Coordinates of C-alpha atoms and ligand atoms in Angstrom, one line a residue:
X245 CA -18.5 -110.5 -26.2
X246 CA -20.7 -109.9 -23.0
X247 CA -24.2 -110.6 -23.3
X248 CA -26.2 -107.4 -23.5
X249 CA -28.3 -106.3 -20.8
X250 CA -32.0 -107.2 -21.0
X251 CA -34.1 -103.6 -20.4
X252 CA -37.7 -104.3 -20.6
X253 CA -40.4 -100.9 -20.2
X254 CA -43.7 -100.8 -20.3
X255 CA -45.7 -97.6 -21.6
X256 CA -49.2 -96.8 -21.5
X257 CA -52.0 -96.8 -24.4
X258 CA -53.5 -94.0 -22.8
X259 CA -52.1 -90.3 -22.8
X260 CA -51.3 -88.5 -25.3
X261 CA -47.5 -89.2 -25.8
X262 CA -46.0 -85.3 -25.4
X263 CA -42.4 -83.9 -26.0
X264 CA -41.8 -84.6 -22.6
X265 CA -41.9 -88.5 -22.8
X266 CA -40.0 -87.9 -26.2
X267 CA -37.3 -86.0 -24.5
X268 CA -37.4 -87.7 -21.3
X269 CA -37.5 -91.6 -22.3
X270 CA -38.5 -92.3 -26.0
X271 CA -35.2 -90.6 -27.0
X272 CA -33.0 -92.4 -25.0
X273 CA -34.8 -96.0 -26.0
X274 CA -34.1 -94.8 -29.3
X275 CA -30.4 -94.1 -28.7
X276 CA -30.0 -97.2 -26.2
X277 CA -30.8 -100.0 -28.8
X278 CA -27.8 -101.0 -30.6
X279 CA -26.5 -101.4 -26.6
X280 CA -29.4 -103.2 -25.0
X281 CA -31.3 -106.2 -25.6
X282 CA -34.3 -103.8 -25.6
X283 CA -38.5 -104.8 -24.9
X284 CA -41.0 -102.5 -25.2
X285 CA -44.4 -103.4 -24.1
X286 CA -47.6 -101.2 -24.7
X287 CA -49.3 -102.0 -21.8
X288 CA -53.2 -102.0 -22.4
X289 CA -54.2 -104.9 -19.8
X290 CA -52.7 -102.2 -17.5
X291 CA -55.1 -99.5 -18.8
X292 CA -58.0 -101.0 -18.2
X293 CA -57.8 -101.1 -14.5
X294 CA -59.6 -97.8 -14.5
X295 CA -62.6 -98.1 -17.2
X296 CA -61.3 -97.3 -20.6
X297 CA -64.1 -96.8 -23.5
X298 CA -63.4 -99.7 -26.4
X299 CA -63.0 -97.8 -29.3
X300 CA -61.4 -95.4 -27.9
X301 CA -58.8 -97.4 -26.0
X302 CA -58.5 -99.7 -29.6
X303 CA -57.1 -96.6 -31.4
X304 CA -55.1 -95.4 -29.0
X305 CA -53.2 -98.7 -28.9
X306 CA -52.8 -98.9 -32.8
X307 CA -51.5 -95.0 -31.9
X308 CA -49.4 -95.9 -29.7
X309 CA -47.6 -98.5 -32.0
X310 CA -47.2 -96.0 -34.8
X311 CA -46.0 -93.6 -32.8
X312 CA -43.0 -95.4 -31.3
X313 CA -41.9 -96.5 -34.3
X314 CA -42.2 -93.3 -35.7
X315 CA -39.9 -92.1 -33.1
X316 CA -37.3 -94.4 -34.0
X317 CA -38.1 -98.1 -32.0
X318 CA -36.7 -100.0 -35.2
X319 CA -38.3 -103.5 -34.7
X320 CA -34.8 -105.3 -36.4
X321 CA -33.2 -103.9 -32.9
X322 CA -35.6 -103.8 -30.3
X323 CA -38.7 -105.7 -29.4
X324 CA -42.1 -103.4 -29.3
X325 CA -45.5 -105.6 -28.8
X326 CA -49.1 -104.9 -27.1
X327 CA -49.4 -106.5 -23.7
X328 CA -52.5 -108.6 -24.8
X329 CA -51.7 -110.1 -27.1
X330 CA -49.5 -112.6 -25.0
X331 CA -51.1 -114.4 -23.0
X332 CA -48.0 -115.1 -21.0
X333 CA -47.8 -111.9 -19.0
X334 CA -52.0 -112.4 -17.5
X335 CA -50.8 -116.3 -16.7
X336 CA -47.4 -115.6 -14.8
X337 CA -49.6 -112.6 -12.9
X338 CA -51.9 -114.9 -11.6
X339 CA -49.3 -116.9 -10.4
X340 CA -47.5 -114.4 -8.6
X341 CA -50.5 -112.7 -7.3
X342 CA -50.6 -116.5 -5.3
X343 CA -47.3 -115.0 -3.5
X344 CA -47.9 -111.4 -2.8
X345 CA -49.3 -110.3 0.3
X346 CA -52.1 -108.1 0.0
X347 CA -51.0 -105.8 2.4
X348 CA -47.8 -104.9 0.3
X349 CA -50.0 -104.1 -2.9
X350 CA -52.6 -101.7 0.1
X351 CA -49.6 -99.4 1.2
X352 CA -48.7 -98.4 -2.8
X353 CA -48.6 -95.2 -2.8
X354 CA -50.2 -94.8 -6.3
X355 CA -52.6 -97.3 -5.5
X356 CA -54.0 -95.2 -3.2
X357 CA -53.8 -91.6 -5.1
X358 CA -55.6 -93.2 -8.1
X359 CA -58.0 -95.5 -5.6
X360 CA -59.0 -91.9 -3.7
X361 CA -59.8 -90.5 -7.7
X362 CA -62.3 -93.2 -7.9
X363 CA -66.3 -94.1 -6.9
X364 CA -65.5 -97.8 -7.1
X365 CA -62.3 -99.6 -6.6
X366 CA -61.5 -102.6 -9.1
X367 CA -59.0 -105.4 -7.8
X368 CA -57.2 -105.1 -11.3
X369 CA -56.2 -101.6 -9.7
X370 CA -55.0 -103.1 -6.6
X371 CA -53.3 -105.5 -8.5
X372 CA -51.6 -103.4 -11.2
X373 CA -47.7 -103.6 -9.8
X374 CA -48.1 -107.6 -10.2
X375 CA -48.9 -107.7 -13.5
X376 CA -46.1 -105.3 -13.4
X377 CA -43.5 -107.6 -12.1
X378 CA -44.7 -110.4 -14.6
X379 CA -44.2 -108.4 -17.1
X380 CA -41.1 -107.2 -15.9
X381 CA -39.4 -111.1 -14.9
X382 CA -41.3 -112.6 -17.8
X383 CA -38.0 -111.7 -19.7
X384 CA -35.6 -111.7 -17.2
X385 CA -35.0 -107.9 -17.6
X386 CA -32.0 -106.6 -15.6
X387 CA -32.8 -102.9 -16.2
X388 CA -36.7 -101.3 -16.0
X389 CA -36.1 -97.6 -17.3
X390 CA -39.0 -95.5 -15.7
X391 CA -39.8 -92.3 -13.9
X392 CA -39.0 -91.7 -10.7
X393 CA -43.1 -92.3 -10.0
X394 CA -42.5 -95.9 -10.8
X395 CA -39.6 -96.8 -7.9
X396 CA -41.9 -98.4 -5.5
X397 CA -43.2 -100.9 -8.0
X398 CA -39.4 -101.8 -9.2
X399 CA -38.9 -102.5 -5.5
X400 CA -42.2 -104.3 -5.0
X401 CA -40.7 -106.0 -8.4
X402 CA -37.5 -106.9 -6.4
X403 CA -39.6 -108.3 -3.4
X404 CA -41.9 -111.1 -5.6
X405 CA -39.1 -112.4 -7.3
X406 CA -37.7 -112.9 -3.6
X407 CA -40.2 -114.0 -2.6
X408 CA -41.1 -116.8 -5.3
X409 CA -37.2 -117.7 -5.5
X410 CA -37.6 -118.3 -2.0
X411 CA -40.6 -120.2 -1.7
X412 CA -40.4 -122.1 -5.2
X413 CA -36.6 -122.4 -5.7
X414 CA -34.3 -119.8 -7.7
X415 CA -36.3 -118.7 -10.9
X416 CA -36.2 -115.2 -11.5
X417 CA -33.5 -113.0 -11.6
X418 CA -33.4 -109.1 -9.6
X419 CA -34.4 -106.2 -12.1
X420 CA -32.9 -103.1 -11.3
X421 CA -34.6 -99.6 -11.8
X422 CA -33.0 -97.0 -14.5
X423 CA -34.4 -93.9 -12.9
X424 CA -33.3 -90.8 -14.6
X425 CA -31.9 -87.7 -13.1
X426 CA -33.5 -85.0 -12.6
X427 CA -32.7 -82.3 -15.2
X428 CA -33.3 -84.3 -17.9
X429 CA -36.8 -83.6 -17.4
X430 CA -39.4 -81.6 -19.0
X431 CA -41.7 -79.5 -17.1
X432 CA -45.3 -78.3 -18.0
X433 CA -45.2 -74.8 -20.0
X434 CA -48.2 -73.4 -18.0
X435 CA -46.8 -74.6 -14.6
X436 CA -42.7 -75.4 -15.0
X437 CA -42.4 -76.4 -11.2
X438 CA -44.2 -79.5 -12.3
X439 CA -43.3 -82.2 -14.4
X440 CA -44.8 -82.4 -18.0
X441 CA -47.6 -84.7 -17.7
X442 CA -50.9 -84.5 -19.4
X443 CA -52.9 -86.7 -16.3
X444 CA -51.8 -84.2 -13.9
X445 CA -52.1 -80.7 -16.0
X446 CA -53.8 -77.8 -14.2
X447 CA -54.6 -76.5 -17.5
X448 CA -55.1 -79.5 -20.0
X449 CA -54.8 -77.1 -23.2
X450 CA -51.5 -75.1 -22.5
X451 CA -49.8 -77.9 -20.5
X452 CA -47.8 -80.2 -22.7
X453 CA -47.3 -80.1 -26.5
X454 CA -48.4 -83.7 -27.7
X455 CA -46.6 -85.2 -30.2
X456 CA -49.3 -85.1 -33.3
X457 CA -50.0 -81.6 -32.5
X458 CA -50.2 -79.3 -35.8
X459 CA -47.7 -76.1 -35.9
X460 CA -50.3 -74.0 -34.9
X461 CA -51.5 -76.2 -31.5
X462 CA -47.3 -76.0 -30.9
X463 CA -47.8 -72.1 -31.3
X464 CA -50.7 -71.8 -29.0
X465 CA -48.9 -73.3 -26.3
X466 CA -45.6 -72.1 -26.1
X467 CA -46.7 -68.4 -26.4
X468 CA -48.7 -69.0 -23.4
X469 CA -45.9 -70.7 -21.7
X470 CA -45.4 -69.1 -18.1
X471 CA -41.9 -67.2 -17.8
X472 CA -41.2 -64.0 -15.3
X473 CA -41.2 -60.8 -15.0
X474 CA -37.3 -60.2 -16.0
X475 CA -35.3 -60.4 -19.4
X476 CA -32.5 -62.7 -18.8
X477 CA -32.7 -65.5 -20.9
X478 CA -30.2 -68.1 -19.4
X479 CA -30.4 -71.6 -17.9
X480 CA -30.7 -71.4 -14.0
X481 CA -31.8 -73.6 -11.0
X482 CA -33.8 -70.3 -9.4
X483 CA -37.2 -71.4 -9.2
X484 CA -38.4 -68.0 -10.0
X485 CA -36.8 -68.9 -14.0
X486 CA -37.7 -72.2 -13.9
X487 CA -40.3 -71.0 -17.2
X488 CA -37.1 -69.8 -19.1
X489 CA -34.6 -71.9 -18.1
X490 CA -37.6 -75.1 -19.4
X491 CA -38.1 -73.5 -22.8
X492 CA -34.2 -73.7 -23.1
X493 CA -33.9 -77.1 -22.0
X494 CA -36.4 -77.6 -24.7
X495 CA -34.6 -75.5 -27.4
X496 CA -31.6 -77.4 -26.4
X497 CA -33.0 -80.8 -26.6
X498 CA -34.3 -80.4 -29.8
X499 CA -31.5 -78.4 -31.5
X500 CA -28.5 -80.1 -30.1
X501 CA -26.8 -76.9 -29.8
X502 CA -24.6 -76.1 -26.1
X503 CA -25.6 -73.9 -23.9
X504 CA -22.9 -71.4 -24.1
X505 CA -24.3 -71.1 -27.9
X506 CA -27.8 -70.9 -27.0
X507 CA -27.3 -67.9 -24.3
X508 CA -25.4 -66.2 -26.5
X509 CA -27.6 -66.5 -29.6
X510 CA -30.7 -65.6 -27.2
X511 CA -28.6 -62.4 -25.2
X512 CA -30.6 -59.1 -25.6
X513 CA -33.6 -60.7 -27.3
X514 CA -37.3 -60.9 -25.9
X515 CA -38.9 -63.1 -24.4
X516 CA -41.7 -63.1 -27.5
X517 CA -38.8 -64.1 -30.0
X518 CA -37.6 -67.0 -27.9
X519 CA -41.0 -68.4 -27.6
X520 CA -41.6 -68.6 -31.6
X521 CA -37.7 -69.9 -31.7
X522 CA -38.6 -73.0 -29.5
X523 CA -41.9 -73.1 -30.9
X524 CA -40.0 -73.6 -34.8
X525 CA -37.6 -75.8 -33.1
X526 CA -40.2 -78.1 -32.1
X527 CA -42.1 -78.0 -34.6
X528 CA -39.2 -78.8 -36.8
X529 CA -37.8 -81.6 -34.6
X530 CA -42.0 -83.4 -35.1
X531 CA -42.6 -82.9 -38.7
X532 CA -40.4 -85.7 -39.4
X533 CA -41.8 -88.2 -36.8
X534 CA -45.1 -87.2 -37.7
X535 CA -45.2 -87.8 -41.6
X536 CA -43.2 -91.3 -40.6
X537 CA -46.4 -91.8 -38.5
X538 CA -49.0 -91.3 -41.0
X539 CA -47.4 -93.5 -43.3
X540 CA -47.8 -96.3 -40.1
X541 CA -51.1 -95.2 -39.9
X542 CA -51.8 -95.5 -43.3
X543 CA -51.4 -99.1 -43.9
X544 CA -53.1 -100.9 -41.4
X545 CA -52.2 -104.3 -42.3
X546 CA -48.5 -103.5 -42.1
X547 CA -49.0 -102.6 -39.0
X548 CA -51.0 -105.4 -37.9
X549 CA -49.0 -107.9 -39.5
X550 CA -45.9 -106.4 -37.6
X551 CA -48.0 -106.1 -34.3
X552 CA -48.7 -110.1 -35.1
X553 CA -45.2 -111.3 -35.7
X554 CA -44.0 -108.7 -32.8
X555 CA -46.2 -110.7 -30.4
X556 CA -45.3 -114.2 -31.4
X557 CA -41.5 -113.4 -30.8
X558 CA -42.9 -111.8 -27.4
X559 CA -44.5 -114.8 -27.1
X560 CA -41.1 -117.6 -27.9
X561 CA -38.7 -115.5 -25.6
X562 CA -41.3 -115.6 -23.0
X563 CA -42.2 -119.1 -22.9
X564 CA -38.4 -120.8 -21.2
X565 CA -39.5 -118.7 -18.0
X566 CA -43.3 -119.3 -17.9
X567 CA -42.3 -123.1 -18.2
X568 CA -39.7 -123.1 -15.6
X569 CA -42.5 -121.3 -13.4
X570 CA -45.1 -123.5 -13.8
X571 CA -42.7 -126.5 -13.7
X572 CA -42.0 -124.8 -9.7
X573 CA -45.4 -124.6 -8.8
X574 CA -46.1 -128.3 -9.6
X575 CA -47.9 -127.8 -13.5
X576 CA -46.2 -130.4 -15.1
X577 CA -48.4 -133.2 -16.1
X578 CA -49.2 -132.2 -19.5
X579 CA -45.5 -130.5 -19.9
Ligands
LIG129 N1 -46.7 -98.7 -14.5 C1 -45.9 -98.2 -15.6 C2 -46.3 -96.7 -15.8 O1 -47.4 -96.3 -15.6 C3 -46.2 -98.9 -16.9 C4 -45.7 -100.3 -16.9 C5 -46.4 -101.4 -16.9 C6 -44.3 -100.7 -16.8 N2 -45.6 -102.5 -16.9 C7 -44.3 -102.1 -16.8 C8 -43.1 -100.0 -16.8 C9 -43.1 -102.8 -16.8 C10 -41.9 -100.7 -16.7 C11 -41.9 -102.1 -16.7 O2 -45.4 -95.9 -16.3

């Protein structure tokens, strides 16, 4: 038997997860674990390069826990742990920050969209893609799954473990980006010639539909949800049905039914009834992730008692490579 492939990703504790992270990444972690050797990392050391209030940011980590395993992340198959809590991933950044040229971290290009958002500029933003790539070689990942916003930093990835082979001797191996297609993405209901994210939304309320949101939040939402002036309701690439042919997608995603079924179920119908028909199907497709969330929720020590083991076995598979690394850079006397 082959060895599987090591896919590491690292998701943030602070959005609101939405349908569109479901439908564009979550799901397809979910369905990808019994293949992959899979690592999922809640990244909150990333976070708080741009000033994150405590308490806040606290509960949204805990949230962000229960919600992947509410979503399916089964923690007998795949690895899910909080960034902090392994010290491992802030050591080997240090040490690769001692081989990256500043200028390579100044010409990211979302360094500078977040840096030209903010009064003051921290170095942990600059920095951000090298804790990136240490979290990334910690594990020797061969596959990163991420947006296509994320390329440059797989590449920037690709160019410290170069350069640190290079300098050090052969220690890391070269991750590869999993970037998906587009199609499989969700746009924003309000504005579907734009991706579904809620950093970006023009209109923050009728955007996205988050995750935790009640039946009736779902409602308000889709029956706002931008479509046109016409009354076909089919899939199409023409920008001008790009709100139509999104709901769709949606109804799609979330029913598992073909196309061919869903155009001929919706033929001759309004556009009114095929919002509240994507609005059940959603609705339906969350109930079931959201009371296996509450019951995370609930228990609080099961959840930090499996946040605590999670982060030790971080911890052991991570220790061979920070070893080896140290070992390079001439750390050895206590070894
Ligand atoms: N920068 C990523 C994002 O914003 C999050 C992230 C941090 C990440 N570390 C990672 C993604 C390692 C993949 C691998 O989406």
């Amino acid at each position: 038997m082959t060895k599987k492939k090591i896919v590491f990703s690292g998701i943030q504790p602070t959005g609101d997860l939405h349908i569109g992270n479901y439908l564009g990444a979550i799901k397809h972690w979910v369905a990808d674990q019994d293949l992959c050797d899979s690592i999922f990392c809640v990244v909150d050391l990333h976070a708080i390069t741009i000033f994150q209030d405590p308490r806040v940011l606290r509960d949204k980590i805990r949230q962000t826990v229960g919600l992947l395993l509410a979503c399916g992340i089964d923690p007998n198959k795949s690895l899910l742990f909080v960034q902090s809590h392994v010290p491992a991933h802030s050591e080997l950044a240090w040490i690769l920050n001692c081989v990256t040229p500043v200028g390579w971290l100044e010409r990211m290009t979302q360094y500078k969209d977040k840096a030209a958002k903010q009064e003051s500029v921290s170095t942990g933003l600059l920095d951000y893609p090298v804790l990136q790539a240490a979290d990334i070689l910690l594990y020797q990942a061969d596959y990163v799954p991420v947006g296509e916003d994320q390329r440059q930093h797989i590449e920037l990835t690709r160019d410290i473990s170069l350069r640190f082979n290079h300098l050090y001797g052969e220690t890391f191996n070269l991750p590869d980006g999993m970037i998906p297609k587009v199609g499989a993405k969700i746009m924003g209901f309000d504005e579907p010639t734009t991706k579904m994210s809620k950093s970006s939304a023009v209109n923050q309320n009728f955007h996205a539909v988050g995750l935790l949101d009640s039946p009736d939040q779902v409602w308000s939402v889709l029956k706002r949800a931008t479509t046109d002036s016409e009354k076909e309701i089919v899939f199409s690439d023409d920008p001008k049905k790009a709100g139509v042919n999104n709901l769709l997608t949606v109804y799609q995603a979330f029913t598992g039914k073909s196309r061919d079924e869903i155009q001929a179920h919706f033929a001759g119908q309004l556009y009114g009834a095929l919002k509240r028909q994507v609005a059940d199907a959603v609705i339906e497709a969350l109930k079931p992730i959201q009371e296996r969330y509450n019951q995370y929720m609930q228990d609080a020590t099961a959840l930090d008692h499996y946040m605590r083991a999670a982060a030790e076995r971080a911890a052991e598979r991570s220790a061979p490579t920070l070893k080896t690394v140290k070992e390079r850079v001439g750390f050895t006397l206590l070894a």
